[in-house]
Short mmCIF file of C-alpha atoms and ligand atoms in Angstrom, two decimals:
data_model
loop_
_atom_site.label_atom_id
_atom_site.label_comp_id
_atom_site.label_asym_id
_atom_site.label_seq_id
_atom_site.Cartn_x
_atom_site.Cartn_y
_atom_site.Cartn_z
CA UNK H 1 155.56 146.68 87.02
CA UNK H 2 154.67 144.17 89.75
CA UNK H 3 157.03 143.12 92.55
CA UNK H 4 159.19 140.02 92.15
CA UNK H 5 157.89 137.06 94.15
CA UNK H 6 161.50 136.26 95.10
CA UNK H 7 164.48 138.57 95.10
CA UNK H 8 168.09 138.32 96.23
CA UNK H 9 169.80 141.67 96.69
CA UNK H 10 173.59 141.66 96.81
CA UNK H 11 173.71 138.40 98.75
CA UNK H 12 176.98 137.08 100.16
CA UNK H 13 177.38 133.63 101.68
CA UNK H 14 180.01 130.97 102.20
CA UNK H 15 181.52 128.26 104.28
CA UNK H 16 183.97 129.61 106.83
CA UNK H 17 186.69 131.35 104.87
CA UNK H 18 185.31 130.14 101.52
CA UNK H 19 183.27 132.89 99.88
CA UNK H 20 180.83 130.99 97.68
CA UNK H 21 178.50 133.93 96.86
CA UNK H 22 180.11 137.34 96.43
CA UNK H 23 177.14 139.68 96.18
CA UNK H 24 174.58 138.14 93.85
CA UNK H 25 171.30 139.76 92.81
CA UNK H 26 168.64 137.52 91.30
CA UNK H 27 164.89 137.89 90.96
CA UNK H 28 161.93 135.86 89.86
CA UNK H 29 158.56 137.26 88.86
CA UNK H 30 155.44 135.29 89.70
CA UNK H 31 154.85 132.56 87.10
CA UNK H 32 158.37 132.56 85.71
CA UNK H 33 160.84 129.75 85.23
CA UNK H 34 164.26 131.20 86.06
CA UNK H 35 167.30 129.03 85.33
CA UNK H 36 170.65 129.46 87.03
CA UNK H 37 173.50 127.91 85.10
CA UNK H 38 177.23 127.75 85.70
CA UNK H 39 180.19 125.41 85.99
CA UNK H 40 180.96 123.14 88.97
CA UNK H 41 181.57 125.18 92.08
CA UNK H 42 180.09 128.40 90.64
CA UNK H 43 177.73 128.69 93.63
CA UNK H 44 174.44 127.41 92.19
CA UNK H 45 173.56 125.03 95.03
CA UNK H 46 174.76 127.56 97.58
CA UNK H 47 172.35 130.10 96.07
CA UNK H 48 169.37 127.79 96.68
CA UNK H 49 170.57 126.82 100.15
CA UNK H 50 171.02 130.47 101.07
CA UNK H 51 167.48 131.31 99.89
CA UNK H 52 166.28 128.57 102.26
CA UNK H 53 168.51 129.75 105.12
CA UNK H 54 170.31 126.40 105.26
CA UNK H 55 173.44 128.42 104.50
CA UNK H 56 173.27 131.84 106.21
CA UNK H 57 173.57 134.99 104.11
CA UNK H 58 176.45 136.98 105.61
CA UNK H 59 175.31 140.16 103.82
CA UNK H 60 172.49 141.24 101.53
CA UNK H 61 168.76 140.53 101.70
CA UNK H 62 166.42 137.87 100.43
CA UNK H 63 162.82 138.94 99.85
CA UNK H 64 159.90 136.59 99.33
CA UNK H 65 156.52 138.20 98.52
CA UNK H 66 157.97 141.51 99.67
CA UNK H 67 159.07 140.20 103.08
CA UNK H 68 162.72 139.87 104.13
CA UNK H 69 163.22 136.17 104.94
CA UNK H 70 166.90 136.18 105.95
CA UNK H 71 165.96 135.23 109.49
CA UNK H 72 163.09 132.82 108.78
CA UNK H 73 164.08 129.27 109.83
CA UNK H 74 164.34 126.90 106.87
CA UNK H 75 161.72 124.57 108.39
CA UNK H 76 159.14 127.35 108.30
CA UNK H 77 159.56 128.21 104.62
CA UNK H 78 157.47 125.37 103.09
CA UNK H 79 154.40 126.54 105.02
CA UNK H 80 154.96 130.01 103.52
CA UNK H 81 155.00 128.51 100.01
CA UNK H 82 158.76 128.35 99.39
CA UNK H 83 160.01 124.80 98.95
CA UNK H 84 163.27 123.28 97.79
CA UNK H 85 163.94 119.95 96.09
CA UNK H 86 167.58 119.46 97.07
CA UNK H 87 170.32 117.96 94.92
CA UNK H 88 170.49 114.20 95.42
CA UNK H 89 166.74 114.14 96.19
CA UNK H 90 167.04 113.22 99.91
CA UNK H 91 163.88 111.22 100.14
CA UNK H 92 163.30 109.07 103.22
CA UNK H 93 164.50 105.64 102.02
CA UNK H 94 162.78 103.54 104.71
CA UNK H 95 159.42 105.28 104.52
CA UNK H 96 156.90 104.24 101.88
CA UNK H 97 156.10 106.46 98.91
CA UNK H 98 152.84 107.51 100.62
CA UNK H 99 154.63 108.32 103.86
CA UNK H 100 157.25 110.33 101.98
CA UNK H 101 154.49 112.33 100.30
CA UNK H 102 152.76 112.86 103.65
CA UNK H 103 156.00 114.34 105.00
CA UNK H 104 155.70 117.09 102.40
CA UNK H 105 152.42 118.12 104.00
CA UNK H 106 153.73 117.88 107.59
CA UNK H 107 152.60 121.40 108.55
CA UNK H 108 149.15 121.17 107.00
CA UNK H 109 145.98 120.34 108.90
CA UNK H 110 143.41 120.94 106.16
CA UNK H 111 141.32 118.16 104.67
CA UNK H 112 142.68 118.37 101.12
CA UNK H 113 145.88 116.43 101.68
CA UNK H 114 144.45 113.22 100.21
CA UNK H 115 143.24 115.15 97.12
CA UNK H 116 146.70 116.61 96.65
CA UNK H 117 148.25 113.15 96.90
CA UNK H 118 145.83 112.03 94.18
CA UNK H 119 147.07 114.92 92.03
CA UNK H 120 150.68 113.85 92.56
CA UNK H 121 149.74 110.28 91.62
CA UNK H 122 148.00 111.56 88.48
CA UNK H 123 151.19 113.42 87.57
CA UNK H 124 153.46 110.46 88.38
CA UNK H 125 151.43 107.23 87.88
CA UNK H 126 154.46 105.08 88.77
CA UNK H 127 154.32 106.48 92.32
CA UNK H 128 150.72 105.30 92.69
CA UNK H 129 151.72 101.81 91.55
CA UNK H 130 154.51 101.70 94.11
CA UNK H 131 152.82 103.64 96.88
CA UNK H 132 153.34 101.05 99.62
CA UNK H 133 156.95 100.40 98.63
CA UNK H 134 159.94 101.88 100.52
CA UNK H 135 161.28 105.04 98.89
CA UNK H 136 164.81 103.62 98.85
CA UNK H 137 163.76 100.86 96.44
CA UNK H 138 162.85 103.33 93.67
CA UNK H 139 165.14 104.03 90.71
CA UNK H 140 166.98 107.36 90.53
CA UNK H 141 164.38 108.86 88.19
CA UNK H 142 161.50 107.64 90.33
CA UNK H 143 163.16 109.08 93.45
CA UNK H 144 163.41 112.44 91.66
CA UNK H 145 159.69 112.20 90.87
CA UNK H 146 159.01 111.39 94.54
CA UNK H 147 161.12 114.34 95.70
CA UNK H 148 159.19 116.68 93.38
CA UNK H 149 155.87 115.10 94.43
CA UNK H 150 156.76 115.57 98.09
CA UNK H 151 157.50 119.24 97.47
CA UNK H 152 154.17 119.66 95.66
CA UNK H 153 152.39 118.36 98.78
CA UNK H 154 153.34 121.66 100.44
CA UNK H 155 151.48 123.58 97.68
CA UNK H 156 154.51 125.72 96.81
CA UNK H 157 154.22 129.16 95.27
CA UNK H 158 157.95 129.03 94.49
CA UNK H 159 159.73 125.74 93.86
CA UNK H 160 163.53 125.61 93.99
CA UNK H 161 164.97 122.69 92.03
CA UNK H 162 168.61 121.69 92.38
CA UNK H 163 169.92 119.61 89.45
CA UNK H 164 166.77 117.57 88.82
CA UNK H 165 168.41 115.90 85.80
CA UNK H 166 171.54 114.73 87.63
CA UNK H 167 172.44 111.14 86.79
CA UNK H 168 169.23 110.39 84.89
CA UNK H 169 168.81 108.82 81.43
CA UNK H 170 167.75 111.24 78.64
CA UNK H 171 164.21 109.83 78.38
CA UNK H 172 163.64 110.28 82.13
CA UNK H 173 165.16 113.78 81.99
CA UNK H 174 162.59 114.69 79.34
CA UNK H 175 159.75 113.31 81.50
CA UNK H 176 160.95 115.25 84.55
CA UNK H 177 161.28 118.51 82.60
CA UNK H 178 157.85 118.05 80.99
CA UNK H 179 156.40 117.75 84.51
CA UNK H 180 158.32 120.83 85.70
CA UNK H 181 156.78 122.75 82.79
CA UNK H 182 153.34 121.49 83.73
CA UNK H 183 153.84 122.52 87.38
CA UNK H 184 154.84 125.98 86.17
CA UNK H 185 151.80 126.23 83.89
CA UNK H 186 149.61 125.44 86.91
CA UNK H 187 150.99 128.61 88.51
CA UNK H 188 154.14 127.75 90.46
CA UNK H 189 157.21 129.93 89.98
CA UNK H 190 160.31 127.79 89.38
CA UNK H 191 163.96 128.46 90.14
CA UNK H 192 165.95 125.81 88.33
CA UNK H 193 169.63 125.13 88.98
CA UNK H 194 171.17 122.97 86.30
CA UNK H 195 174.47 121.89 84.80
CA UNK H 196 172.45 120.79 81.80
CA UNK H 197 172.37 124.39 80.58
CA UNK H 198 170.79 123.72 77.21
CA UNK H 199 167.69 122.06 78.64
CA UNK H 200 167.50 124.50 81.54
CA UNK H 201 167.57 127.56 79.27
CA UNK H 202 165.26 125.99 76.67
CA UNK H 203 162.44 125.79 79.19
CA UNK H 204 163.12 129.01 81.13
CA UNK H 205 161.79 132.54 80.68
CA UNK H 206 165.00 134.10 81.99
CA UNK H 207 168.41 132.90 83.01
CA UNK H 208 171.40 133.85 85.15
CA UNK H 209 174.97 132.74 84.59
CA UNK H 210 177.05 132.27 87.74
CA UNK H 211 180.84 132.23 87.76
CA UNK H 212 182.82 131.82 91.00
CA UNK H 213 180.13 133.36 93.16
CA UNK H 214 179.17 136.24 90.86
CA UNK H 215 176.33 136.74 88.39
CA UNK H 216 178.21 137.44 85.16
CA UNK H 217 175.21 137.57 82.84
CA UNK H 218 171.43 137.72 83.02
CA UNK H 219 168.97 137.85 80.17
CA UNK H 220 165.93 136.32 78.57
CA UNK H 221 166.67 132.61 78.28
CA UNK H 222 166.26 132.63 74.48
CA UNK H 223 168.88 135.37 74.19
CA UNK H 224 171.32 133.45 76.39
CA UNK H 225 170.74 130.37 74.22
CA UNK H 226 171.70 132.37 71.13
CA UNK H 227 174.67 134.12 72.72
CA UNK H 228 177.91 132.79 71.12
CA UNK H 229 179.91 133.16 74.39
CA UNK H 230 177.32 131.13 76.30
CA UNK H 231 177.13 128.60 73.50
CA UNK H 232 180.90 128.12 73.63
CA UNK H 233 181.24 128.04 77.41
CA UNK H 234 178.09 126.20 78.50
CA UNK H 235 176.22 124.66 75.61
CA UNK H 236 178.99 122.58 74.08
CA UNK H 237 178.76 124.28 70.68
P1 ATP A 1 178.00 121.92 91.42
O1 ATP A 1 177.36 122.11 90.09
O2 ATP A 1 179.31 121.20 91.31
O3 ATP A 1 177.09 121.39 92.47
P2 ATP A 1 177.64 124.62 92.37
O4 ATP A 1 177.63 125.66 91.34
O5 ATP A 1 176.34 124.15 92.90
O6 ATP A 1 178.48 123.39 91.88
P3 ATP A 1 178.32 125.10 95.12
O7 ATP A 1 178.06 123.68 95.53
O8 ATP A 1 177.35 126.12 95.49
O9 ATP A 1 178.55 125.17 93.56
O10 ATP A 1 179.76 125.50 95.67
C1 ATP A 1 180.27 126.83 95.64
C2 ATP A 1 181.62 126.85 96.33
O11 ATP A 1 181.46 126.56 97.71
C3 ATP A 1 182.61 125.83 95.81
O12 ATP A 1 183.88 126.42 95.82
C4 ATP A 1 182.52 124.70 96.78
O13 ATP A 1 183.74 124.00 96.86
C5 ATP A 1 182.23 125.42 98.08
N1 ATP A 1 181.43 124.59 99.00
C6 ATP A 1 180.22 124.07 98.76
N2 ATP A 1 179.76 123.39 99.85
C7 ATP A 1 180.70 123.51 100.80
C8 ATP A 1 180.83 123.06 102.15
N3 ATP A 1 179.86 122.34 102.73
N4 ATP A 1 181.96 123.37 102.82
C9 ATP A 1 182.94 124.10 102.23
N5 ATP A 1 182.88 124.56 100.97
C10 ATP A 1 181.78 124.28 100.25
#
């Protein structure tokens, strides 16, 4: 059995007296899509922010490619291949699409940055069309594409996605998830946090269910999809 590319072991984290994660253990094997589902406030976003050391783990360890990364500054993680697309996208609204994409490659000094931008444009043709336009003028769906494109510019080995479907029309959601699948097929491991549990589990290999800061269930995604308790609580069935 190979090592997980990312592993959280009994991780605790929170905000002052609020304990948002109460000892969670989660792992992702290279090449997997792992979905984390749960209700509002379950701790999904906190999980991703703790992996990236934006929120500090107060106990437990986070391993990436076998190395403990608890103390690695969040700014250094993209250059190691671990990149997050945060909830709400957080693109740079005044910078152009091209400049936003360049920001994703800020630590790189190789000569393949332009090729990678071409690849992003091939994936999201609308971004090529608008490349000299300010990021803030894009629609919500286009901004999500830009945020994913910017992350791809760092050549991630593991991509953390926080609610990529939030606030988007169903047709756009499908487009975004098709692209996420494609990115995974090209070799990137994906950790997907979603309220849209049905879609998130449909595309994942495995899934975790978070409730008030604890992992209450983990299984192959297809088994979670067919589990009557999950169907009742999270899939609206
Ligand atoms: P949602 O789907 O609504 O985004 P979530 O599962 O991502 O929810 P988190 O955002 O991780 O949940 O929140 C976990 C807990 O931590 C909640 O009780 C939330 O109120 C609390 N929390 C989150 N961010 C902060 C913060 N900046 N300060 C204080 N408490 C916070």
